[in-house]
mmCIF file of C-alpha atoms in Angstrom:
data_model
loop_
_atom_site.group_PDB
_atom_site.id
_atom_site.type_symbol
_atom_site.label_atom_id
_atom_site.label_comp_id
_atom_site.label_asym_id
_atom_site.label_seq_id
_atom_site.Cartn_x
_atom_site.Cartn_y
_atom_site.Cartn_z
ATOM 1 C CA MET A 625 -28.267 13.917 -28.121
ATOM 2 C CA HIS A 626 -25.046 12.088 -28.196
ATOM 3 C CA PRO A 627 -23.689 11.275 -24.852
ATOM 4 C CA LEU A 628 -20.432 12.871 -23.652
ATOM 5 C CA LEU A 629 -18.497 10.363 -21.782
ATOM 6 C CA GLY A 630 -15.941 11.581 -19.369
ATOM 7 C CA ARG A 631 -13.572 10.050 -16.853
ATOM 8 C CA THR A 632 -11.556 11.625 -14.147
ATOM 9 C CA PHE A 633 -8.031 10.309 -13.925
ATOM 10 C CA LEU A 634 -6.896 10.719 -10.356
ATOM 11 C CA VAL A 635 -3.430 12.285 -9.629
ATOM 12 C CA ILE A 636 -3.959 12.893 -5.901
ATOM 13 C CA ALA A 637 -1.731 15.178 -3.746
ATOM 14 C CA VAL A 638 -2.691 14.804 -0.104
ATOM 15 C CA LEU A 639 -1.472 17.802 1.907
ATOM 16 C CA VAL A 640 -1.101 16.935 5.680
ATOM 17 C CA MET A 641 -0.525 20.002 7.627
ATOM 18 C CA ALA A 642 1.396 19.655 11.278
ATOM 19 C CA ALA A 643 -8.610 1.628 -3.972
ATOM 20 C CA CYS A 644 -14.232 -16.192 -17.545
ATOM 21 C CA GLY A 645 -14.405 -15.655 -13.749
ATOM 22 C CA ILE A 646 -16.014 -17.552 -11.020
ATOM 23 C CA GLU A 647 -19.007 -16.146 -9.026
ATOM 24 C CA ASP A 648 -18.462 -14.728 -5.483
ATOM 25 C CA GLU A 649 -20.592 -16.683 -3.044
ATOM 26 C CA SER A 650 -19.175 -15.080 0.024
ATOM 27 C CA TRP A 651 -21.993 -12.607 0.577
ATOM 28 C CA GLN A 652 -24.354 -13.545 3.436
ATOM 29 C CA ARG A 653 -27.418 -11.644 4.559
ATOM 30 C CA VAL A 654 -27.498 -10.966 8.211
ATOM 31 C CA ASP A 655 -29.864 -9.488 10.829
ATOM 32 C CA ALA A 656 -28.231 -6.703 12.800
ATOM 33 C CA PRO A 657 -27.658 -7.759 16.532
ATOM 34 C CA THR A 658 -29.605 -5.490 18.842
ATOM 35 C CA GLU A 659 -26.494 -4.373 20.605
ATOM 36 C CA SER A 660 -24.696 -3.258 17.538
ATOM 37 C CA GLY A 661 -26.792 -0.068 17.181
ATOM 38 C CA VAL A 662 -27.066 -0.775 13.558
ATOM 39 C CA SER A 663 -30.703 -0.520 12.358
ATOM 40 C CA GLN A 664 -32.286 -1.887 9.167
ATOM 41 C CA ASN A 665 -35.308 -0.612 7.042
ATOM 42 C CA PRO A 666 -37.117 -1.626 3.925
ATOM 43 C CA VAL A 667 -34.479 -0.033 1.612
ATOM 44 C CA GLU A 668 -31.470 -1.081 3.517
ATOM 45 C CA ILE A 669 -30.183 -4.652 4.138
ATOM 46 C CA LEU A 670 -27.082 -5.783 6.009
ATOM 47 C CA PHE A 671 -24.590 -8.396 4.612
ATOM 48 C CA SER A 672 -21.428 -10.002 5.868
ATOM 49 C CA THR A 673 -18.489 -11.045 3.606
ATOM 50 C CA ASP A 674 -14.977 -12.225 3.800
ATOM 51 C CA VAL A 675 -13.179 -9.030 2.596
ATOM 52 C CA GLU A 676 -9.806 -10.804 1.965
ATOM 53 C CA ALA A 677 -11.500 -13.506 -0.144
ATOM 54 C CA LEU A 678 -13.324 -10.796 -2.038
ATOM 55 C CA ARG A 679 -10.047 -8.881 -2.504
ATOM 56 C CA GLU A 680 -8.359 -11.920 -3.956
ATOM 57 C CA LEU A 681 -11.432 -12.481 -6.266
ATOM 58 C CA LEU A 682 -11.241 -8.947 -7.501
ATOM 59 C CA ALA A 683 -7.436 -9.095 -8.058
ATOM 60 C CA LYS A 684 -8.044 -11.723 -10.814
ATOM 61 C CA ALA A 685 -10.364 -9.337 -12.849
ATOM 62 C CA PRO A 686 -9.006 -8.463 -16.324
ATOM 63 C CA GLN A 687 -8.025 -4.945 -17.121
ATOM 64 C CA GLU A 688 -10.659 -2.730 -18.666
ATOM 65 C CA SER A 689 -8.442 -2.216 -21.809
ATOM 66 C CA SER A 690 -8.572 -6.056 -22.439
ATOM 67 C CA GLY A 691 -12.077 -5.990 -23.764
ATOM 68 C CA ASP A 692 -12.713 -9.152 -21.607
ATOM 69 C CA ASN A 693 -16.078 -9.017 -19.977
ATOM 70 C CA ASN A 694 -16.290 -12.633 -18.972
ATOM 71 C CA TYR A 695 -15.062 -12.479 -15.324
ATOM 72 C CA ILE A 696 -18.156 -12.528 -13.011
ATOM 73 C CA ILE A 697 -18.741 -11.678 -9.383
ATOM 74 C CA SER A 698 -22.057 -11.575 -7.452
ATOM 75 C CA LEU A 699 -22.968 -8.473 -5.428
ATOM 76 C CA PRO A 700 -25.962 -7.989 -2.957
ATOM 77 C CA LEU A 701 -28.836 -5.825 -3.698
ATOM 78 C CA ALA A 702 -31.173 -4.018 -1.231
ATOM 79 C CA ASP A 703 -33.980 -6.653 -1.647
ATOM 80 C CA GLY A 704 -31.653 -9.230 -0.144
ATOM 81 C CA SER A 705 -30.835 -10.951 -3.514
ATOM 82 C CA LEU A 706 -27.476 -11.440 -5.203
ATOM 83 C CA SER A 707 -27.051 -10.209 -8.740
ATOM 84 C CA ARG A 708 -24.268 -11.215 -11.140
ATOM 85 C CA PHE A 709 -21.886 -8.623 -12.681
ATOM 86 C CA SER A 710 -19.083 -8.842 -15.050
ATOM 87 C CA VAL A 711 -16.072 -6.905 -13.663
ATOM 88 C CA VAL A 712 -13.021 -5.342 -15.014
ATOM 89 C CA GLU A 713 -10.275 -3.387 -13.159
ATOM 90 C CA SER A 714 -10.531 0.264 -14.122
ATOM 91 C CA SER A 715 -7.922 2.260 -12.389
ATOM 92 C CA ILE A 716 -8.458 5.858 -11.618
ATOM 93 C CA MET A 717 -5.043 6.495 -9.999
ATOM 94 C CA ALA A 718 -1.903 7.615 -11.792
ATOM 95 C CA PRO A 719 0.372 4.553 -12.352
ATOM 96 C CA ALA A 720 3.006 5.800 -9.821
ATOM 97 C CA LEU A 721 0.293 6.512 -7.305
ATOM 98 C CA ALA A 722 -1.303 3.133 -7.874
ATOM 99 C CA ALA A 723 1.997 1.464 -7.245
ATOM 100 C CA LYS A 724 2.516 3.390 -3.979
ATOM 101 C CA PHE A 725 -0.964 2.180 -2.721
ATOM 102 C CA PRO A 726 -1.461 -1.318 -4.143
ATOM 103 C CA GLN A 727 -4.198 -2.022 -1.595
ATOM 104 C CA ILE A 728 -6.430 0.472 -3.190
ATOM 105 C CA ARG A 729 -8.101 -0.865 -6.392
ATOM 106 C CA THR A 730 -11.003 0.335 -8.498
ATOM 107 C CA TYR A 731 -13.335 -1.548 -10.808
ATOM 108 C CA LYS A 732 -16.187 -1.168 -13.312
ATOM 109 C CA VAL A 733 -19.053 -3.582 -13.228
ATOM 110 C CA THR A 734 -21.793 -4.467 -15.729
ATOM 111 C CA GLY A 735 -24.990 -6.277 -14.938
ATOM 112 C CA ILE A 736 -25.626 -9.773 -16.203
ATOM 113 C CA ASP A 737 -28.989 -10.709 -14.533
ATOM 114 C CA ASP A 738 -29.998 -7.076 -14.828
ATOM 115 C CA PRO A 739 -28.621 -5.867 -18.188
ATOM 116 C CA THR A 740 -29.514 -2.289 -17.294
ATOM 117 C CA ALA A 741 -27.380 -2.382 -14.166
ATOM 118 C CA GLY A 742 -23.749 -1.078 -13.901
ATOM 119 C CA GLY A 743 -21.553 0.996 -11.721
ATOM 120 C CA ARG A 744 -18.182 1.186 -10.054
ATOM 121 C CA VAL A 745 -16.721 -0.558 -7.028
ATOM 122 C CA ASP A 746 -13.569 -0.297 -5.065
ATOM 123 C CA ILE A 747 -11.662 -2.112 -2.380
ATOM 124 C CA THR A 748 -9.318 -0.411 0.053
ATOM 125 C CA PRO A 749 -7.908 -0.869 3.582
ATOM 126 C CA HIS A 750 -11.273 0.411 4.692
ATOM 127 C CA GLY A 751 -13.111 -2.335 2.896
ATOM 128 C CA PHE A 752 -15.372 -2.776 -0.084
ATOM 129 C CA HIS A 753 -17.500 -0.030 -1.559
ATOM 130 C CA ALA A 754 -19.935 0.068 -4.489
ATOM 131 C CA MET A 755 -22.288 2.383 -6.316
ATOM 132 C CA LEU A 756 -24.622 0.645 -8.655
ATOM 133 C CA HIS A 757 -27.421 1.751 -10.942
ATOM 134 C CA THR A 758 -30.051 -1.030 -11.102
ATOM 135 C CA ALA A 759 -33.524 -1.645 -12.040
ATOM 136 C CA GLN A 760 -34.243 -1.267 -8.232
ATOM 137 C CA GLY A 761 -32.715 2.259 -8.175
ATOM 138 C CA ARG A 762 -29.303 3.403 -7.045
ATOM 139 C CA VAL A 763 -27.709 0.862 -4.758
ATOM 140 C CA THR A 764 -24.667 1.653 -2.466
ATOM 141 C CA ILE A 765 -22.611 -0.797 -0.504
ATOM 142 C CA ASP A 766 -20.572 0.590 2.306
ATOM 143 C CA PRO A 767 -18.952 -1.079 5.453
ATOM 144 C CA GLU A 768 -20.552 -0.223 8.771
ATOM 145 C CA SER A 769 -19.812 -1.649 12.211
ATOM 146 C CA GLY A 770 -18.340 -4.808 10.869
ATOM 147 C CA TYR A 771 -21.089 -5.487 8.278
ATOM 148 C CA TYR A 772 -21.959 -4.125 4.804
ATOM 149 C CA ARG A 773 -24.931 -1.942 4.485
ATOM 150 C CA VAL A 774 -26.623 -2.286 1.147
ATOM 151 C CA LYS A 775 -28.863 0.663 0.625
ATOM 152 C CA ARG A 776 -31.307 1.537 -2.219
ATOM 153 C CA ARG A 777 -32.097 4.991 -3.209
ATOM 154 C CA LEU A 778 -35.607 5.101 -4.659
ATOM 155 C CA ALA A 779 -36.398 6.972 -7.809
ATOM 156 C CA GLY A 780 -38.210 9.689 -6.023
ATOM 157 C CA GLY A 781 -35.269 10.477 -3.783
ATOM 158 C CA ASP A 782 -35.660 12.213 -0.541
ATOM 159 C CA SER A 783 -38.841 14.272 -0.482
ATOM 160 C CA SER A 784 -37.329 16.681 2.211
ATOM 161 C CA PHE A 785 -34.681 17.768 -0.404
ATOM 162 C CA ARG A 786 -35.338 21.014 -2.061
ATOM 163 C CA CYS A 787 -33.338 22.220 -5.003
ATOM 164 C CA SER A 788 -33.484 25.987 -5.905
ATOM 165 C CA THR A 789 -31.851 25.534 -9.344
ATOM 166 C CA GLY A 790 -35.175 26.098 -11.022
ATOM 167 C CA GLU A 791 -35.596 29.409 -9.380
ATOM 168 C CA LEU A 792 -32.072 30.482 -10.293
ATOM 169 C CA VAL A 793 -32.726 29.616 -13.960
ATOM 170 C CA SER A 794 -36.071 31.277 -14.068
ATOM 171 C CA ASN A 795 -34.609 34.484 -12.590
ATOM 172 C CA ASN A 796 -31.466 34.368 -14.730
ATOM 173 C CA PRO A 797 -32.300 32.488 -18.054
ATOM 174 C CA LEU A 798 -29.407 30.794 -19.581
ATOM 175 C CA PRO A 799 -28.428 31.813 -23.102
ATOM 176 C CA ASP A 800 -29.372 29.604 -25.999
ATOM 177 C CA MET A 801 -26.519 26.941 -26.056
ATOM 178 C CA SER A 802 -27.899 24.949 -28.972
ATOM 179 C CA LEU A 803 -25.372 24.251 -31.844
ATOM 180 C CA PRO A 804 -25.858 26.194 -35.117
ATOM 181 C CA ASP A 805 -27.318 24.161 -37.886
ATOM 182 C CA ALA A 806 -24.303 24.829 -40.035
ATOM 183 C CA ASN A 807 -22.067 22.765 -37.775
ATOM 184 C CA PRO A 808 -24.150 19.649 -36.499
ATOM 185 C CA GLN A 809 -20.922 17.517 -36.606
ATOM 186 C CA LEU A 810 -19.698 19.283 -33.376
ATOM 187 C CA ALA A 811 -22.072 17.176 -31.358
ATOM 188 C CA LEU A 812 -20.592 13.957 -32.818
ATOM 189 C CA ARG A 813 -16.898 14.503 -32.327
ATOM 190 C CA VAL A 814 -16.644 13.058 -28.909
ATOM 191 C CA SER A 815 -19.428 10.486 -29.239
ATOM 192 C CA ASN A 816 -18.591 7.146 -27.736
ATOM 193 C CA SER A 817 -15.227 8.428 -26.651
ATOM 194 C CA TYR A 818 -13.667 9.178 -23.314
ATOM 195 C CA LEU A 819 -12.287 12.569 -22.277
ATOM 196 C CA VAL A 820 -9.537 11.965 -19.757
ATOM 197 C CA TYR A 821 -8.998 14.507 -16.957
ATOM 198 C CA GLU A 822 -6.364 14.634 -14.402
ATOM 199 C CA LEU A 823 -7.447 15.663 -10.954
ATOM 200 C CA ALA A 824 -5.199 16.695 -8.002
ATOM 201 C CA VAL A 825 -6.947 16.430 -4.688
ATOM 202 C CA SER A 826 -5.609 18.054 -1.463
ATOM 203 C CA ALA A 827 -6.762 17.225 2.029
ATOM 204 C CA THR A 828 -6.561 19.298 5.182
ATOM 205 C CA VAL A 829 -5.229 17.873 8.334
ATOM 206 C CA GLN A 830 -8.678 17.983 9.752
ATOM 207 C CA TYR A 831 -9.907 15.740 6.903
ATOM 208 C CA VAL A 832 -7.026 13.267 7.311
ATOM 209 C CA ASN A 833 -7.669 13.010 10.983
ATOM 210 C CA ALA A 834 -11.320 12.483 10.516
ATOM 211 C CA VAL A 835 -10.781 9.484 8.137
ATOM 212 C CA GLY A 836 -8.041 7.659 10.071
ATOM 213 C CA GLY A 837 -5.154 10.052 10.541
ATOM 214 C CA SER A 838 -2.879 8.587 7.868
ATOM 215 C CA LEU A 839 -1.905 9.229 4.272
ATOM 216 C CA SER A 840 -3.264 5.852 3.252
ATOM 217 C CA SER A 841 -6.530 6.276 5.033
ATOM 218 C CA ALA A 842 -7.113 9.664 3.386
ATOM 219 C CA MET A 843 -6.121 8.223 -0.029
ATOM 220 C CA ALA A 844 -8.605 5.373 0.391
ATOM 221 C CA GLU A 845 -11.467 7.771 1.162
ATOM 222 C CA ILE A 846 -10.622 10.132 -1.703
ATOM 223 C CA VAL A 847 -10.318 7.270 -4.226
ATOM 224 C CA THR A 848 -13.834 5.923 -3.076
ATOM 225 C CA THR A 849 -15.341 9.268 -3.672
ATOM 226 C CA ILE A 850 -13.718 9.972 -7.034
ATOM 227 C CA ASN A 851 -14.552 6.438 -8.143
ATOM 228 C CA ARG A 852 -18.120 7.259 -7.658
ATOM 229 C CA VAL A 853 -17.744 10.648 -9.496
ATOM 230 C CA ASN A 854 -16.491 8.724 -12.464
ATOM 231 C CA ASP A 855 -19.573 6.580 -12.408
ATOM 232 C CA ILE A 856 -21.746 9.692 -12.642
ATOM 233 C CA TYR A 857 -19.572 11.175 -15.421
ATOM 234 C CA GLU A 858 -19.582 8.017 -17.471
ATOM 235 C CA ARG A 859 -23.349 7.352 -16.901
ATOM 236 C CA ASP A 860 -25.045 10.830 -16.936
ATOM 237 C CA LEU A 861 -22.738 13.221 -18.908
#
């Protein structure tokens, strides 16, 4: 099967009712202070970093369209190590929207030390975020209580999660969606290509208040989410 690569191109409308280089060495592993209330476990590690220095480093990354994959940064993994990634700026916001919110930038990263690794990262007024697919499993990096929590999702996932999709399919079998032998070329027509979608996202006043109470705060949270959706589209679909 040939992969169908998709990308969501973000055009956001937030409705309020009434985000060859040098390596980044700024990541430092830390132990959570007892009084912080932040816990650690075997698949989660805390790091600290200079966010503004990281922002300046990312601002020098080439555009995705340049084909330049020589700009390198280091990112932390959940085993406490740092791993090198090439990084390119990969905007998911419409140009006018990106110009209105210059502090929100999105990027694509590709593993160097781990050639199987890749993912997407962003930096916003809320800090740095990443979702990476690595040999260690899926790794997320998110700000929390002044630190950055680096969390690994193991291959088995959460054993308490139960999906009923199988039952739905067994009770209501899907029709045969295979391509007819006469037109095998249909499976090839989007191979190694991007399909670009425009997405408009609206937010209720409750959501906006929950994420900071301002348009820029809501935009930052939405962009982080859709950036990760793009990673899933590009990798899995």
